[in-house]
Amino acid sequence: MPYKDPDPNDPDVLVGVALPAHAEAIREMAYVFAEEFIRLGYDGKHLLGLFKNPFYAAAHGAYRALGEEAIESIIEECIDAWGGVRFVTREGGRETEP
Amino acid sequence: MSTVYNWHLGRKMKYPYQAAYPKRQFAFVFNINRCIACQTCTMACKSTWTFSKGQEHMWWANVETKPYGGYPQFWDMKILRLLDKANQGKQDWSGRVSDDPKRPYGQFDGKTIFEAERMLTPSSTRVLGYLPTDEEWNFPNIYEDNPVGPPGKRFQYHKTGVKLPEHKTWFFYLARICNHCTYPGCLAACPRKAIYKRPEDGIVLVDQKRCRGYRKCVEACPYKKVMYRGNTRISEKCVACYPRIEGKDPESGGQPMETRCMAACIGQMRLQGLVKMNGDGTWAEDRYNPLYYLVHVAKVALPLYPQFGTEPNGYYIPPRWVPREYLRQMFGPGVDEAIERYAYPDRELLAVLQLFRRSHLIIFRYEVKEGPKIYETTHRGRKLTVYNDTAIAYGQNGKEIFRTTVEEPIYVRPAKHANTI
């Protein structure tokens, strides 16, 4: 553990500090994760699992802030756009999953 | 002090040594949009290079949460504050983002860590910097994803587990290693000339026999990627896994191989390369080198804190969801164009993005073979067309390493409907 407790008056320690951002920042973050991971080959079920897992704090933060329904709808929308492709890599004549 | 040309800044700047450039430069692109901070890179590096006694606090590769975290804590805020103090309110950029490879981001009119004369004390100091405290080194990631719990309840585990307090705002993960800068602050500051940049690949190393542990490099590196080892009393830093770069790893077949942190990335957000250099320190035109393409043609990858003046060779595709003012401070003026291009990638960019982390060998050239259109759709109000293009990657020896293509998914009919056709 640290030698001392964080000092709430220390400007470097962002304890409970809300930072200015446009209201859509978290939704945009959820869209980015959904698009990226669908392109990487995730399906809807696995992607929702990633959002639900508290270990992935950014994705999970979006899940908690927007709710499961909104996340599912984002995932669905991204699957409609990017889910129609499957990137396949062939290394030395051998096919490998992305 | 000599004068050198820094193309990130679009101008000449002061540097303690004369310019000297390698034939090729170790460089990398990290795609922040894909990083979920799984820390696999961090552990790959730790278990390879810094697992010994005296290296406990060393994380040559780390992933930190921005804006809340940093390793060492507050590293970027502290150096930005020092620079602002040296040149109050004048750390600005002018000009425009352009296709000119000598000044792609316009011009930085403020002061770099080598130019803040007023702040350099004593007079023998060559670089503006500071020495982090032991505490700042010792707790990577502390309070980053979760702010502290209720005050006065130290050493108590939270009873409700996942219901730990959260930062209710945007954040992103910044993966970092040594940038193997073109004008390294660590090298400039070393009074023993123990730090050198290899002429063959631009990797910056500490000569362990010359180093006497004065820690001037630790103080000077604005990215804080040189670390002091107490039990040997010398400094150490990321070595860019140079045996792998040299093709000496038995797995590499004699070909240059990516570093451990790159090869371990499960999010496939890293691409590493060795770029050709011109005699004046700019990147030689190498249109089909994926790094050259991402930095100079598509311009989606930007240097980390270019205003420090070290010309870092680590580039980042900025996160799409973060307020632009914050990103402009971190990656310079090219942020808006980079995000616009990345959010709606064209055919070539989409193909090049498929090259990330598909092989452990370093890609020296790529080729895109255009295929037929697969489908068209609209996504978030924009038309999206997907083609069955093939991206082919070639190694240093000119041989194909791999090829990535797009295939429509195959659906397997469930067993209960197998005979219903």
XYZ file of C-alpha atoms in Angstrom:
519
model
C 0.000 0.000 0.000
C 1.087 3.603 -0.518
C 2.975 5.313 2.246
C 0.221 7.835 2.761
C -3.435 8.340 1.916
C -4.125 10.489 -1.149
C -4.439 14.154 -0.356
C -7.747 15.449 -1.738
C -6.195 18.900 -2.036
C -3.373 17.671 -4.271
C -4.306 18.817 -7.796
C -2.519 15.795 -9.282
C -4.653 13.282 -7.446
C -7.889 13.103 -9.353
C -10.067 11.725 -6.607
C -13.704 11.898 -7.586
C -12.958 14.671 -10.064
C -15.453 14.906 -12.895
C -13.819 15.957 -16.133
C -15.605 17.974 -18.758
C -16.688 15.923 -21.728
C -19.511 16.048 -24.193
C -22.447 13.934 -23.112
C -21.874 11.414 -25.879
C -18.304 10.502 -24.867
C -19.272 7.289 -23.073
C -21.631 6.194 -25.872
C -18.837 6.895 -28.373
C -16.452 4.795 -26.271
C -18.945 1.915 -26.298
C -19.285 2.193 -30.077
C -15.511 2.096 -30.510
C -15.087 -1.041 -28.394
C -17.989 -2.720 -30.195
C -16.681 -1.881 -33.676
C -13.101 -2.860 -32.894
C -13.924 -6.179 -31.305
C -16.440 -7.186 -33.952
C -13.769 -6.536 -36.562
C -11.477 -8.729 -34.467
C -13.989 -11.552 -34.811
C -16.038 -11.335 -31.589
C -19.684 -12.270 -31.801
C -22.464 -10.458 -29.957
C -22.525 -12.842 -27.026
C -18.803 -12.607 -26.307
C -18.789 -8.872 -26.797
C -21.615 -8.381 -24.318
C -19.616 -10.580 -21.945
C -16.678 -8.186 -22.263
C -18.892 -5.205 -21.443
C -20.329 -7.060 -18.454
C -16.940 -7.991 -17.008
C -15.854 -5.500 -14.313
C -12.191 -6.322 -15.028
C -12.478 -4.281 -18.249
C -13.284 -1.075 -16.430
C -13.728 1.189 -19.454
C -16.127 -1.120 -21.263
C -17.841 -2.027 -18.013
C -18.139 1.663 -17.094
C -20.027 2.234 -20.333
C -22.209 -0.799 -19.563
C -23.111 0.578 -16.174
C -23.646 4.107 -17.402
C -25.773 3.263 -20.445
C -27.445 0.054 -19.331
C -27.570 -3.398 -20.908
C -30.282 -2.521 -23.406
C -28.310 0.371 -24.880
C -25.150 -1.725 -25.079
C -27.020 -4.539 -26.805
C -28.428 -2.099 -29.318
C -24.937 -0.660 -29.996
C -23.562 -4.176 -30.464
C -26.393 -5.061 -32.827
C -25.851 -1.929 -34.869
C -22.118 -2.628 -35.154
C -22.746 -6.253 -36.097
C -25.010 -5.019 -38.898
C -22.174 -2.828 -40.165
C -19.070 -4.956 -39.524
C -20.332 -8.408 -38.645
C -20.637 -9.411 -42.280
C -16.904 -9.870 -42.617
C -14.481 -12.352 -41.244
C -10.814 -11.514 -41.576
C -8.785 -14.618 -42.284
C -5.014 -14.770 -42.027
C -2.904 -17.330 -43.841
C 0.607 -17.755 -42.564
C 2.846 -20.166 -44.441
C -0.191 -21.662 -46.168
C -1.901 -22.355 -42.843
C -5.112 -20.574 -41.938
C -5.219 -18.899 -38.541
C -8.218 -17.375 -36.847
C -7.931 -13.673 -36.043
C 24.406 23.324 -27.813
C 23.934 22.281 -31.409
C 21.001 22.952 -33.667
C 19.062 19.992 -35.037
C 15.912 19.678 -37.119
C 12.881 18.183 -35.383
C 10.193 17.309 -37.937
C 7.569 16.736 -35.264
C 7.972 20.386 -34.280
C 8.406 21.586 -37.869
C 11.462 23.606 -36.909
C 15.056 23.570 -35.752
C 15.718 23.201 -32.043
C 18.630 23.206 -29.633
C 20.152 19.861 -28.607
C 23.379 19.202 -26.681
C 24.862 17.021 -29.446
C 25.130 17.273 -33.212
C 22.566 15.429 -35.242
C 23.323 11.787 -36.076
C 20.707 9.431 -37.443
C 20.518 5.666 -37.740
C 20.027 3.850 -41.061
C 16.716 2.507 -39.854
C 14.738 3.547 -36.809
C 12.863 1.302 -34.375
C 9.310 2.676 -34.351
C 5.832 1.513 -33.449
C 2.161 2.393 -33.711
C -0.270 1.667 -30.867
C -3.991 1.815 -31.566
C -5.509 3.157 -28.342
C -9.020 2.440 -29.594
C -8.377 -1.258 -29.151
C -6.577 -1.314 -25.804
C -8.561 -2.695 -22.866
C -5.644 -2.718 -20.406
C -5.384 -6.480 -20.108
C -1.715 -5.857 -19.150
C -0.460 -8.859 -21.125
C 2.266 -6.664 -22.680
C 3.253 -5.431 -19.234
C 3.671 -8.938 -17.900
C 5.424 -10.201 -21.054
C 8.086 -7.525 -20.564
C 8.285 -7.974 -16.806
C 8.750 -11.729 -17.049
C 11.446 -11.325 -19.700
C 13.574 -8.421 -18.507
C 12.766 -7.087 -15.026
C 12.079 -10.048 -12.759
C 15.261 -9.821 -10.683
C 16.047 -8.428 -7.287
C 16.268 -4.644 -7.404
C 13.953 -4.441 -10.402
C 10.698 -4.809 -8.480
C 9.550 -1.256 -9.271
C 10.548 -1.439 -12.943
C 7.884 -1.745 -15.625
C 9.637 -1.025 -18.907
C 6.313 -1.655 -20.606
C 3.214 -0.438 -18.807
C -0.405 0.445 -19.462
C -1.833 3.363 -17.551
C -5.320 4.869 -17.366
C -5.619 8.401 -18.620
C -6.345 10.970 -17.339
C -6.266 9.444 -13.839
C -3.063 7.519 -13.811
C 0.544 7.406 -14.792
C 3.670 5.420 -14.150
C 5.453 6.951 -12.369
C 2.459 8.784 -10.977
C 1.789 12.218 -12.498
C 4.769 12.008 -14.907
C 3.165 13.915 -17.749
C 1.389 16.485 -15.601
C 4.644 17.270 -13.824
C 6.735 17.805 -16.949
C 3.964 19.778 -18.679
C 3.760 21.994 -15.623
C 7.526 22.558 -15.643
C 7.446 23.481 -19.327
C 4.563 25.847 -18.772
C 6.446 27.476 -15.929
C 9.447 27.920 -18.214
C 7.408 29.528 -20.969
C 4.157 30.590 -19.398
C 1.150 30.470 -21.685
C 3.249 30.253 -24.822
C 3.424 26.509 -25.430
C 1.482 26.850 -28.670
C 1.417 25.459 -32.191
C 1.027 27.531 -35.335
C 0.513 26.734 -38.991
C -1.584 23.883 -40.277
C -1.480 20.113 -40.521
C -0.134 19.419 -44.004
C 1.354 16.816 -46.332
C 4.834 18.309 -45.928
C 6.865 15.458 -44.312
C 9.209 18.079 -42.789
C 6.413 19.786 -40.858
C 3.322 17.572 -40.911
C 1.827 19.088 -37.758
C 2.619 22.741 -38.451
C 5.117 24.392 -36.104
C 5.565 24.280 -32.355
C 6.432 27.779 -31.134
C 6.937 26.935 -27.462
C 9.975 25.636 -25.618
C 11.152 22.022 -25.523
C 12.864 20.361 -22.557
C 16.210 21.308 -24.175
C 15.293 24.967 -24.623
C 13.943 25.969 -21.219
C 17.169 27.806 -20.284
C 15.568 29.905 -17.561
C 14.641 26.767 -15.658
C 17.896 24.860 -16.070
C 19.687 25.015 -12.744
C 22.491 24.492 -11.978
C 24.041 25.792 -15.191
C 25.498 22.357 -15.960
C 21.961 20.975 -16.387
C 21.204 20.242 -20.020
C 17.605 19.073 -19.914
C 14.518 20.201 -18.017
C 13.170 17.393 -15.854
C 12.600 16.073 -12.369
C 13.284 12.966 -10.316
C 10.116 11.068 -9.379
C 9.833 10.020 -5.745
C 10.045 6.376 -4.655
C 6.344 6.450 -3.919
C 5.557 7.621 -7.448
C 7.455 4.646 -8.879
C 6.177 2.042 -6.486
C 2.446 1.853 -7.140
C 1.681 1.490 -10.844
C -2.030 1.718 -11.610
C -3.030 2.687 -8.100
C -6.386 4.525 -8.035
C -6.430 4.512 -11.822
C -9.554 2.654 -12.749
C -11.179 3.133 -9.384
C -10.854 6.199 -7.225
C -10.062 5.738 -3.562
C -12.686 4.351 -1.225
C -14.307 6.263 1.593
C -11.809 8.384 3.551
C -10.553 6.981 6.805
C -11.136 3.334 5.838
C -7.644 2.393 4.838
C -6.574 -1.264 4.599
C -10.175 -2.438 4.409
C -11.399 -4.546 1.554
C -14.572 -3.349 -0.026
C -17.423 -5.567 1.090
C -19.365 -5.450 -2.142
C -16.593 -6.308 -4.589
C -17.518 -5.023 -8.028
C -19.376 -2.096 -6.554
C -16.162 -0.211 -5.961
C -16.447 3.499 -6.659
C -15.983 4.397 -10.308
C -14.796 7.368 -12.288
C -18.048 8.433 -13.869
C -16.501 9.990 -16.915
C -14.371 9.196 -19.959
C -10.991 7.549 -19.720
C -8.685 5.503 -21.895
C -5.664 3.249 -21.647
C -2.239 4.447 -22.686
C 0.267 1.654 -23.313
C 3.832 2.871 -23.091
C 7.373 1.680 -23.643
C 10.575 3.657 -24.253
C 10.078 5.751 -27.401
C 13.705 5.288 -28.515
C 13.632 8.979 -29.324
C 15.543 10.543 -32.187
C 16.808 13.198 -29.740
C 16.758 11.321 -26.435
C 16.586 13.404 -23.270
C 18.330 10.629 -21.339
C 21.268 10.540 -23.744
C 21.571 14.344 -23.717
C 21.700 14.491 -19.926
C 24.176 11.707 -19.174
C 27.446 13.199 -17.886
C 29.247 9.866 -18.515
C 28.123 9.436 -22.140
C 26.905 6.030 -21.062
C 23.757 6.197 -23.181
C 23.962 5.627 -26.910
C 21.724 5.230 -29.932
C 22.545 2.292 -32.173
C 23.370 3.338 -35.753
C 21.724 0.254 -37.250
C 18.251 0.533 -35.689
C 18.131 3.653 -33.494
C 17.546 1.665 -30.307
C 18.650 3.669 -27.246
C 20.667 1.671 -24.705
C 22.469 2.290 -21.414
C 26.047 1.021 -21.367
C 25.938 -0.849 -18.079
C 29.718 -0.639 -17.682
C 29.946 3.134 -18.144
C 26.890 4.050 -16.067
C 27.671 5.306 -12.554
C 24.058 5.802 -11.480
C 23.983 9.619 -11.376
C 20.322 9.356 -12.449
C 20.560 12.397 -14.733
C 18.853 10.247 -17.372
C 16.006 9.382 -15.012
C 15.560 13.092 -14.352
C 15.774 14.093 -18.015
C 13.604 11.508 -19.768
C 10.258 13.320 -20.047
C 8.462 9.979 -20.491
C 10.195 8.583 -17.384
C 11.280 5.400 -19.096
C 14.751 5.147 -17.580
C 14.793 3.569 -14.135
C 17.367 3.380 -11.390
C 18.258 0.042 -9.860
C 19.227 0.436 -6.245
C 21.109 -2.824 -5.707
C 23.441 -2.403 -8.702
C 23.478 1.408 -8.496
C 23.083 1.850 -12.212
C 20.200 2.817 -14.459
C 18.301 0.508 -16.771
C 15.752 0.939 -19.502
C 13.782 -0.810 -22.244
C 16.194 -2.488 -24.645
C 13.576 -2.893 -27.405
C 14.168 -6.666 -27.116
C 17.147 -6.078 -29.402
C 18.106 -9.747 -29.812
C 14.693 -10.275 -31.409
C 15.070 -7.162 -33.612
C 18.432 -8.574 -34.743
C 16.751 -11.867 -35.698
C 18.751 -13.799 -33.103
C 15.744 -15.390 -31.449
C 15.649 -19.061 -32.493
C 11.967 -18.654 -33.436
C 12.697 -15.846 -35.901
C 14.554 -17.841 -38.548
C 17.110 -15.030 -38.709
C 14.499 -12.392 -39.559
C 13.749 -9.284 -37.439
C 11.111 -10.161 -34.887
C 8.768 -7.946 -32.866
C 9.478 -7.218 -29.198
C 7.897 -9.289 -26.416
C 5.306 -6.620 -25.564
C 4.220 -6.331 -29.203
C 4.064 -10.072 -29.787
C 2.036 -10.680 -26.624
C -0.693 -8.121 -27.371
C -4.016 -9.966 -27.445
C -5.950 -6.857 -28.423
C -3.911 -6.663 -31.645
C -3.375 -2.959 -31.098
C 0.380 -2.887 -31.837
C 2.417 -2.719 -34.999
C 6.168 -2.389 -34.867
C 8.681 -1.714 -37.573
C 12.064 -0.422 -38.651
C 11.620 2.663 -40.810
C 14.146 3.974 -43.337
C 15.731 7.302 -42.439
C 16.923 10.180 -44.612
C 20.250 11.853 -43.907
C 18.388 14.845 -42.423
C 16.525 12.779 -39.818
C 13.166 12.693 -41.587
C 11.630 9.376 -42.626
C 12.630 8.314 -46.138
C 9.628 7.861 -48.393
C 8.680 4.197 -48.191
C 5.071 4.285 -49.326
C 4.301 0.636 -48.662
C 5.913 0.356 -45.250
C 2.867 0.127 -42.942
C 4.344 2.523 -40.390
C 5.208 5.108 -43.047
C 1.680 4.755 -44.382
C 0.015 5.214 -40.972
C 2.179 8.184 -39.941
C 2.777 10.045 -43.216
C 0.078 8.999 -45.681
C -3.078 8.164 -43.697
C -1.824 10.365 -40.816
C -3.854 8.439 -38.272
C -0.870 7.782 -35.964
C 0.579 10.686 -33.966
C 3.597 11.112 -31.672
C 3.124 11.190 -27.891
C 3.712 14.690 -26.479
C 5.735 15.941 -29.470
C 6.152 19.293 -27.686
C 8.715 17.726 -25.327
C 11.113 17.908 -28.293
C 12.699 14.456 -28.181
C 11.044 13.290 -31.430
C 9.679 10.068 -29.931
C 9.355 7.083 -32.254
C 6.198 5.752 -30.648
C 3.008 6.790 -32.457
C -0.596 6.443 -31.329
C -3.947 6.251 -33.056
C -5.860 8.540 -30.682
C -9.028 7.334 -28.936
C -12.153 8.515 -30.705
C -14.253 9.310 -27.649
C -11.958 11.596 -25.668
C -12.361 15.414 -25.617
C -10.250 16.905 -28.359
C -8.538 19.529 -26.187
C -7.045 16.781 -24.050
C -5.933 14.812 -27.095
C -4.405 17.863 -28.792
C -2.284 18.443 -25.713
C -1.178 14.812 -25.758
C -0.710 14.156 -29.481
C -0.382 17.603 -31.066
C -2.463 19.324 -33.706
C -3.083 16.332 -36.003
C -5.766 14.813 -33.750
C -8.942 15.927 -35.529
C -7.857 14.714 -38.961
C -6.538 11.441 -37.498
C -9.822 10.639 -35.739
C -11.933 11.551 -38.761
C -9.902 9.221 -40.996
C -9.765 6.424 -38.476
C -13.476 6.494 -37.627
C -14.388 6.037 -41.286
C -11.442 4.096 -42.714
C -10.978 3.956 -46.471
C -10.172 0.766 -48.317
C -6.400 0.925 -47.892
C -6.499 1.957 -44.240
C -8.853 -0.893 -43.405
C -6.457 -3.307 -45.109
C -3.409 -1.925 -43.275
C -5.240 -2.130 -39.935
C -5.484 -5.877 -40.542
C -1.687 -6.124 -40.433
C -1.573 -5.386 -36.695
C -0.309 -8.360 -34.702
C -0.868 -11.029 -37.287
C 2.712 -12.279 -37.103
C 5.684 -12.079 -34.764
C 7.930 -11.048 -37.673
C 8.463 -7.375 -38.514
C 6.679 -6.223 -41.663
C 8.853 -4.225 -44.063
C 6.363 -3.866 -46.917
C 2.709 -4.498 -47.598
C 0.615 -4.884 -50.697
C -3.152 -4.628 -51.083
C -4.757 -6.760 -53.786
C -8.181 -5.380 -54.486
C -11.076 -7.819 -54.519
C -14.784 -7.567 -55.312
C -17.313 -5.620 -53.264
C -18.938 -7.814 -50.604
C -21.663 -5.539 -49.328
C -22.756 -1.989 -48.763
C -24.480 -0.615 -45.706
C -24.861 2.555 -43.686
C -23.325 2.917 -40.261
C -24.066 5.904 -38.041
C -25.277 7.897 -40.989
C -22.357 7.143 -43.289
C -22.156 4.821 -46.249
C -19.909 1.838 -45.632
C -18.637 -0.395 -48.417
C -16.723 -3.555 -47.627
C -14.500 -5.204 -50.222
C -12.856 -8.582 -50.228
C -9.354 -7.074 -50.381
C -6.250 -9.031 -49.494
C -3.474 -7.410 -47.436
C -0.128 -9.145 -47.925
C 2.808 -8.588 -45.558
C 6.450 -9.047 -46.583
C 9.487 -9.415 -44.333
C 12.991 -7.996 -44.556
C 14.030 -10.766 -46.957
C 11.185 -9.834 -49.323
C 9.343 -13.081 -48.643
C 5.657 -13.127 -47.827
C 5.010 -13.446 -44.098
C 1.222 -13.738 -44.244
C -1.843 -12.535 -46.063
C -5.126 -11.398 -44.598
C -8.301 -11.497 -46.568
C -11.975 -10.865 -45.945
C -14.394 -13.699 -46.162
C -18.091 -13.734 -45.703
C -18.954 -15.764 -42.638
C -19.999 -19.374 -43.049
C -23.098 -20.328 -41.141
C -23.388 -23.960 -40.083
C -26.940 -25.217 -40.159
C -27.918 -26.550 -36.726
C -28.257 -30.324 -36.450
C -32.020 -30.294 -36.016
C -32.435 -28.574 -39.397
C -29.702 -30.487 -41.205
C -32.079 -32.408 -43.497
C -34.776 -29.831 -44.041
C -33.563 -28.628 -47.459
